[in-house]
PDB file of C-alpha atoms in Angstrom:
ATOM      1  CA  UNK K   1      27.853  10.361 332.235  1.00 68.00           C
ATOM      2  CA  UNK K   2      27.485   7.983 329.309  1.00 77.00           C
ATOM      3  CA  UNK K   3      28.022  10.596 326.595  1.00 86.00           C
ATOM      4  CA  UNK K   4      31.227  11.886 328.186  1.00 88.00           C
ATOM      5  CA  UNK K   5      32.525   8.319 328.606  1.00 84.00           C
ATOM      6  CA  UNK K   6      31.693   7.516 324.986  1.00 89.00           C
ATOM      7  CA  UNK K   7      33.413  10.699 323.792  1.00 91.00           C
ATOM      8  CA  UNK K   8      36.490   9.880 325.845  1.00 89.00           C
ATOM      9  CA  UNK K   9      36.617   6.339 324.458  1.00 89.00           C
ATOM     10  CA  UNK K  10      36.325   7.553 320.870  1.00 92.00           C
ATOM     11  CA  UNK K  11      39.085  10.135 321.410  1.00 92.00           C
ATOM     12  CA  UNK K  12      41.366   7.460 322.878  1.00 89.00           C
ATOM     13  CA  UNK K  13      40.652   5.249 319.861  1.00 89.00           C
ATOM     14  CA  UNK K  14      41.643   8.083 317.510  1.00 90.00           C
ATOM     15  CA  UNK K  15      44.824   8.631 319.515  1.00 88.00           C
ATOM     16  CA  UNK K  16      45.828   5.023 318.940  1.00 90.00           C
ATOM     17  CA  UNK K  17      45.059   5.275 315.238  1.00 91.00           C
ATOM     18  CA  UNK K  18      47.571   8.123 315.090  1.00 92.00           C
ATOM     19  CA  UNK K  19      50.015   5.971 317.052  1.00 91.00           C
ATOM     20  CA  UNK K  20      50.140   3.623 314.068  1.00 93.00           C
ATOM     21  CA  UNK K  21      51.106   6.536 311.792  1.00 92.00           C
ATOM     22  CA  UNK K  22      53.694   7.675 314.349  1.00 92.00           C
ATOM     23  CA  UNK K  23      55.106   4.139 314.395  1.00 93.00           C
ATOM     24  CA  UNK K  24      55.301   4.229 310.598  1.00 91.00           C
ATOM     25  CA  UNK K  25      57.403   7.386 310.768  1.00 88.00           C
ATOM     26  CA  UNK K  26      59.709   5.713 313.296  1.00 88.00           C
ATOM     27  CA  UNK K  27      59.962   2.692 310.987  1.00 87.00           C
ATOM     28  CA  UNK K  28      60.878   4.997 308.113  1.00 85.00           C
ATOM     29  CA  UNK K  29      63.572   6.552 310.266  1.00 80.00           C
ATOM     30  CA  UNK K  30      64.914   3.085 311.106  1.00 79.00           C
ATOM     31  CA  UNK K  31      65.582   2.512 307.406  1.00 80.00           C
ATOM     32  CA  UNK K  32      68.251   5.260 307.565  1.00 76.00           C
ATOM     33  CA  UNK K  33      70.225   3.342 310.177  1.00 73.00           C
ATOM     34  CA  UNK K  34      71.381  -0.124 309.098  1.00 73.00           C
ATOM     35  CA  UNK K  35      72.078  -1.165 312.715  1.00 72.00           C
ATOM     36  CA  UNK K  36      68.425  -0.819 313.654  1.00 71.00           C
ATOM     37  CA  UNK K  37      66.697  -1.959 310.486  1.00 69.00           C
ATOM     38  CA  UNK K  38      65.251  -5.152 311.982  1.00 82.00           C
ATOM     39  CA  UNK K  39      63.766  -3.246 314.901  1.00 87.00           C
ATOM     40  CA  UNK K  40      61.276  -1.486 312.666  1.00 87.00           C
ATOM     41  CA  UNK K  41      59.289  -4.723 312.543  1.00 90.00           C
ATOM     42  CA  UNK K  42      59.260  -4.823 316.338  1.00 93.00           C
ATOM     43  CA  UNK K  43      58.023  -1.215 316.397  1.00 93.00           C
ATOM     44  CA  UNK K  44      55.266  -2.001 313.885  1.00 93.00           C
ATOM     45  CA  UNK K  45      54.219  -5.124 315.799  1.00 95.00           C
ATOM     46  CA  UNK K  46      54.195  -3.223 319.090  1.00 95.00           C
ATOM     47  CA  UNK K  47      52.050  -0.460 317.617  1.00 95.00           C
ATOM     48  CA  UNK K  48      49.632  -3.033 316.206  1.00 95.00           C
ATOM     49  CA  UNK K  49      49.332  -4.916 319.505  1.00 95.00           C
ATOM     50  CA  UNK K  50      49.022  -1.672 321.463  1.00 93.00           C
ATOM     51  CA  UNK K  51      46.341  -0.294 319.138  1.00 94.00           C
ATOM     52  CA  UNK K  52      44.361  -3.544 319.075  1.00 94.00           C
ATOM     53  CA  UNK K  53      44.591  -3.848 322.860  1.00 92.00           C
ATOM     54  CA  UNK K  54      43.468  -0.253 323.302  1.00 90.00           C
ATOM     55  CA  UNK K  55      40.578  -0.828 320.917  1.00 92.00           C
ATOM     56  CA  UNK K  56      39.394  -3.744 323.025  1.00 91.00           C
ATOM     57  CA  UNK K  57      40.044  -1.938 326.317  1.00 88.00           C
ATOM     58  CA  UNK K  58      38.202   1.246 325.379  1.00 90.00           C
ATOM     59  CA  UNK K  59      35.637  -0.717 323.357  1.00 90.00           C
ATOM     60  CA  UNK K  60      34.372  -2.471 326.481  1.00 88.00           C
ATOM     61  CA  UNK K  61      34.032   0.887 328.225  1.00 88.00           C
ATOM     62  CA  UNK K  62      32.219   2.321 325.208  1.00 89.00           C
ATOM     63  CA  UNK K  63      29.824  -0.655 325.137  1.00 88.00           C
ATOM     64  CA  UNK K  64      29.103  -0.271 328.834  1.00 87.00           C
ATOM     65  CA  UNK K  65      28.491   3.465 328.512  1.00 86.00           C
ATOM     66  CA  UNK K  66      26.236   3.123 325.478  1.00 85.00           C
ATOM     67  CA  UNK K  67      24.019   0.280 326.696  1.00 82.00           C
ATOM     68  CA  UNK K  68      24.173   0.393 330.495  1.00 71.00           C
ATOM     69  CA  UNK K  69      20.411   0.778 330.938  1.00 78.00           C
ATOM     70  CA  UNK K  70      19.662  -2.136 328.586  1.00 84.00           C
ATOM     71  CA  UNK K  71      21.895  -4.636 330.391  1.00 84.00           C
ATOM     72  CA  UNK K  72      21.121  -6.989 333.220  1.00 87.00           C
ATOM     73  CA  UNK K  73      23.054  -6.258 336.409  1.00 88.00           C
ATOM     74  CA  UNK K  74      25.300  -9.300 335.851  1.00 90.00           C
ATOM     75  CA  UNK K  75      26.081  -8.285 332.264  1.00 87.00           C
ATOM     76  CA  UNK K  76      26.776  -4.707 333.314  1.00 85.00           C
ATOM     77  CA  UNK K  77      29.084  -5.953 336.071  1.00 88.00           C
ATOM     78  CA  UNK K  78      30.947  -8.202 333.627  1.00 89.00           C
ATOM     79  CA  UNK K  79      31.417  -5.353 331.149  1.00 85.00           C
ATOM     80  CA  UNK K  80      32.512  -3.065 333.961  1.00 85.00           C
ATOM     81  CA  UNK K  81      35.185  -5.537 335.088  1.00 88.00           C
ATOM     82  CA  UNK K  82      36.380  -5.998 331.514  1.00 86.00           C
ATOM     83  CA  UNK K  83      36.482  -2.251 330.883  1.00 82.00           C
ATOM     84  CA  UNK K  84      38.537  -1.711 334.032  1.00 81.00           C
ATOM     85  CA  UNK K  85      40.808  -4.743 334.122  1.00 84.00           C
ATOM     86  CA  UNK K  86      41.515  -5.932 330.568  1.00 85.00           C
ATOM     87  CA  UNK K  87      44.735  -3.995 330.301  1.00 85.00           C
ATOM     88  CA  UNK K  88      47.341  -6.676 329.579  1.00 89.00           C
ATOM     89  CA  UNK K  89      47.145  -6.404 325.757  1.00 90.00           C
ATOM     90  CA  UNK K  90      47.726  -2.653 326.013  1.00 89.00           C
ATOM     91  CA  UNK K  91      50.621  -3.170 328.395  1.00 90.00           C
ATOM     92  CA  UNK K  92      52.179  -5.904 326.263  1.00 93.00           C
ATOM     93  CA  UNK K  93      51.997  -3.685 323.183  1.00 93.00           C
ATOM     94  CA  UNK K  94      53.536  -0.800 325.140  1.00 92.00           C
ATOM     95  CA  UNK K  95      56.497  -2.954 326.192  1.00 94.00           C
ATOM     96  CA  UNK K  96      57.038  -4.265 322.644  1.00 95.00           C
ATOM     97  CA  UNK K  97      56.745  -0.786 321.130  1.00 94.00           C
ATOM     98  CA  UNK K  98      58.780   0.955 323.848  1.00 94.00           C
ATOM     99  CA  UNK K  99      61.659  -1.524 323.808  1.00 94.00           C
ATOM    100  CA  UNK K 100      61.701  -1.678 319.991  1.00 93.00           C
ATOM    101  CA  UNK K 101      61.593   2.090 319.564  1.00 93.00           C
ATOM    102  CA  UNK K 102      64.076   2.610 322.371  1.00 93.00           C
ATOM    103  CA  UNK K 103      66.634   0.195 320.952  1.00 92.00           C
ATOM    104  CA  UNK K 104      66.171   1.648 317.476  1.00 91.00           C
ATOM    105  CA  UNK K 105      66.800   5.168 318.786  1.00 89.00           C
ATOM    106  CA  UNK K 106      69.807   4.100 320.877  1.00 90.00           C
ATOM    107  CA  UNK K 107      71.388   2.266 317.922  1.00 87.00           C
ATOM    108  CA  UNK K 108      70.630   5.032 315.430  1.00 82.00           C
ATOM    109  CA  UNK K 109      71.993   8.536 315.222  1.00 78.00           C
ATOM    110  CA  UNK K 110      68.996  10.662 314.260  1.00 79.00           C
ATOM    111  CA  UNK K 111      67.612  11.126 317.770  1.00 87.00           C
ATOM    112  CA  UNK K 112      69.402  11.475 321.121  1.00 91.00           C
ATOM    113  CA  UNK K 113      70.082   8.165 322.853  1.00 92.00           C
ATOM    114  CA  UNK K 114      68.513   9.365 326.117  1.00 94.00           C
ATOM    115  CA  UNK K 115      65.198   9.453 324.260  1.00 94.00           C
ATOM    116  CA  UNK K 116      65.636   5.772 323.423  1.00 93.00           C
ATOM    117  CA  UNK K 117      66.407   4.809 327.005  1.00 96.00           C
ATOM    118  CA  UNK K 118      63.374   6.812 328.075  1.00 95.00           C
ATOM    119  CA  UNK K 119      61.223   4.864 325.589  1.00 94.00           C
ATOM    120  CA  UNK K 120      62.297   1.574 327.156  1.00 94.00           C
ATOM    121  CA  UNK K 121      61.501   2.850 330.654  1.00 94.00           C
ATOM    122  CA  UNK K 122      58.153   4.278 329.524  1.00 92.00           C
ATOM    123  CA  UNK K 123      57.189   0.972 327.887  1.00 91.00           C
ATOM    124  CA  UNK K 124      57.899  -0.950 331.070  1.00 92.00           C
ATOM    125  CA  UNK K 125      56.204   1.694 333.240  1.00 91.00           C
ATOM    126  CA  UNK K 126      53.114   1.545 331.041  1.00 88.00           C
ATOM    127  CA  UNK K 127      52.904  -2.219 331.570  1.00 87.00           C
ATOM    128  CA  UNK K 128      53.462  -1.904 335.311  1.00 86.00           C
ATOM    129  CA  UNK K 129      51.218   1.065 336.120  1.00 87.00           C
ATOM    130  CA  UNK K 130      48.247   0.472 333.869  1.00 79.00           C
ATOM    131  CA  UNK K 131      46.262   3.275 332.345  1.00 77.00           C
ATOM    132  CA  UNK K 132      48.279   5.949 334.171  1.00 83.00           C
ATOM    133  CA  UNK K 133      51.343   4.849 332.230  1.00 84.00           C
ATOM    134  CA  UNK K 134      49.556   5.789 329.011  1.00 83.00           C
ATOM    135  CA  UNK K 135      49.759   9.455 330.012  1.00 85.00           C
ATOM    136  CA  UNK K 136      53.543   9.177 330.276  1.00 90.00           C
ATOM    137  CA  UNK K 137      53.572   7.251 326.996  1.00 88.00           C
ATOM    138  CA  UNK K 138      51.617  10.047 325.282  1.00 86.00           C
ATOM    139  CA  UNK K 139      54.088  12.655 326.582  1.00 91.00           C
ATOM    140  CA  UNK K 140      57.025  10.591 325.300  1.00 92.00           C
ATOM    141  CA  UNK K 141      55.362  10.195 321.895  1.00 90.00           C
ATOM    142  CA  UNK K 142      54.681  13.944 321.677  1.00 90.00           C
ATOM    143  CA  UNK K 143      58.280  14.801 322.585  1.00 93.00           C
ATOM    144  CA  UNK K 144      59.662  12.213 320.175  1.00 91.00           C
ATOM    145  CA  UNK K 145      57.449  13.321 317.308  1.00 90.00           C
ATOM    146  CA  UNK K 146      58.538  16.946 317.740  1.00 90.00           C
ATOM    147  CA  UNK K 147      62.204  15.962 317.822  1.00 89.00           C
ATOM    148  CA  UNK K 148      61.716  13.608 314.866  1.00 85.00           C
ATOM    149  CA  UNK K 149      60.042  16.355 312.846  1.00 84.00           C
ATOM    150  CA  UNK K 150      62.812  18.827 313.639  1.00 82.00           C
ATOM    151  CA  UNK K 151      65.570  16.341 312.799  1.00 75.00           C
ATOM    152  CA  UNK K 152      64.095  14.954 309.591  1.00 67.00           C
ATOM    153  CA  UNK K 153      63.287  18.431 308.273  1.00 62.00           C
ATOM    154  CA  UNK K 154      67.051  19.136 308.280  1.00 63.00           C
ATOM    155  CA  UNK K 155      68.039  15.898 306.530  1.00 55.00           C
ATOM    156  CA  UNK K 156      68.749  15.905 302.807  1.00 56.00           C
ATOM    157  CA  UNK K 157      66.311  14.022 300.643  1.00 55.00           C
ATOM    158  CA  UNK K 158      67.340  10.458 299.969  1.00 54.00           C
ATOM    159  CA  UNK K 159      68.114   9.445 296.433  1.00 51.00           C
ATOM    160  CA  UNK K 160      65.420   7.470 294.750  1.00 54.00           C
ATOM    161  CA  UNK K 161      66.387   4.039 293.621  1.00 49.00           C
ATOM    162  CA  UNK K 162      65.779   3.459 289.968  1.00 56.00           C
ATOM    163  CA  UNK K 163      64.339   0.105 289.067  1.00 50.00           C
ATOM    164  CA  UNK K 164      65.637  -1.190 285.757  1.00 58.00           C
ATOM    165  CA  UNK K 165      63.039  -1.835 283.119  1.00 59.00           C
ATOM    166  CA  UNK K 166      62.333  -5.423 282.200  1.00 61.00           C
ATOM    167  CA  UNK K 167      63.797  -6.571 278.908  1.00 59.00           C
ATOM    168  CA  UNK K 168      61.198  -7.359 276.318  1.00 54.00           C
TER     169      UNK K 168
END
């Protein structure tokens, strides 16, 4: 089963790479709402912690799947424990991201406030339930990205700020 485990780990890693781009779009949306401007840094930090934690979490599983036959039983057991139990960085990032995104959505006006409250709950659930919470997190992100796309497509383009030329 090593090739299927490796494939799964790589796909999860790609999913978290796209989470960073999703977080960037949420941060861009936060710029439109002055009440939630500071929260975009919380969202970015949460996405970074979540992605780094997921990289470590799925990286241990990938290492175990790719080199299981070359490891001593003690080393394989250690990697197995790490690949199953090193979830706290992922959970911490989920709470930071979920609370930051949730508060930003609740304070802003581009997305419905229930979606923000749901983000806070999903962040906490992801910390409390482990890897199963990531499935709920993925569903929330998919729903939010669809709603964000539909809402921002209807918004008028923002005026570009002209930077004055330096006097010579």
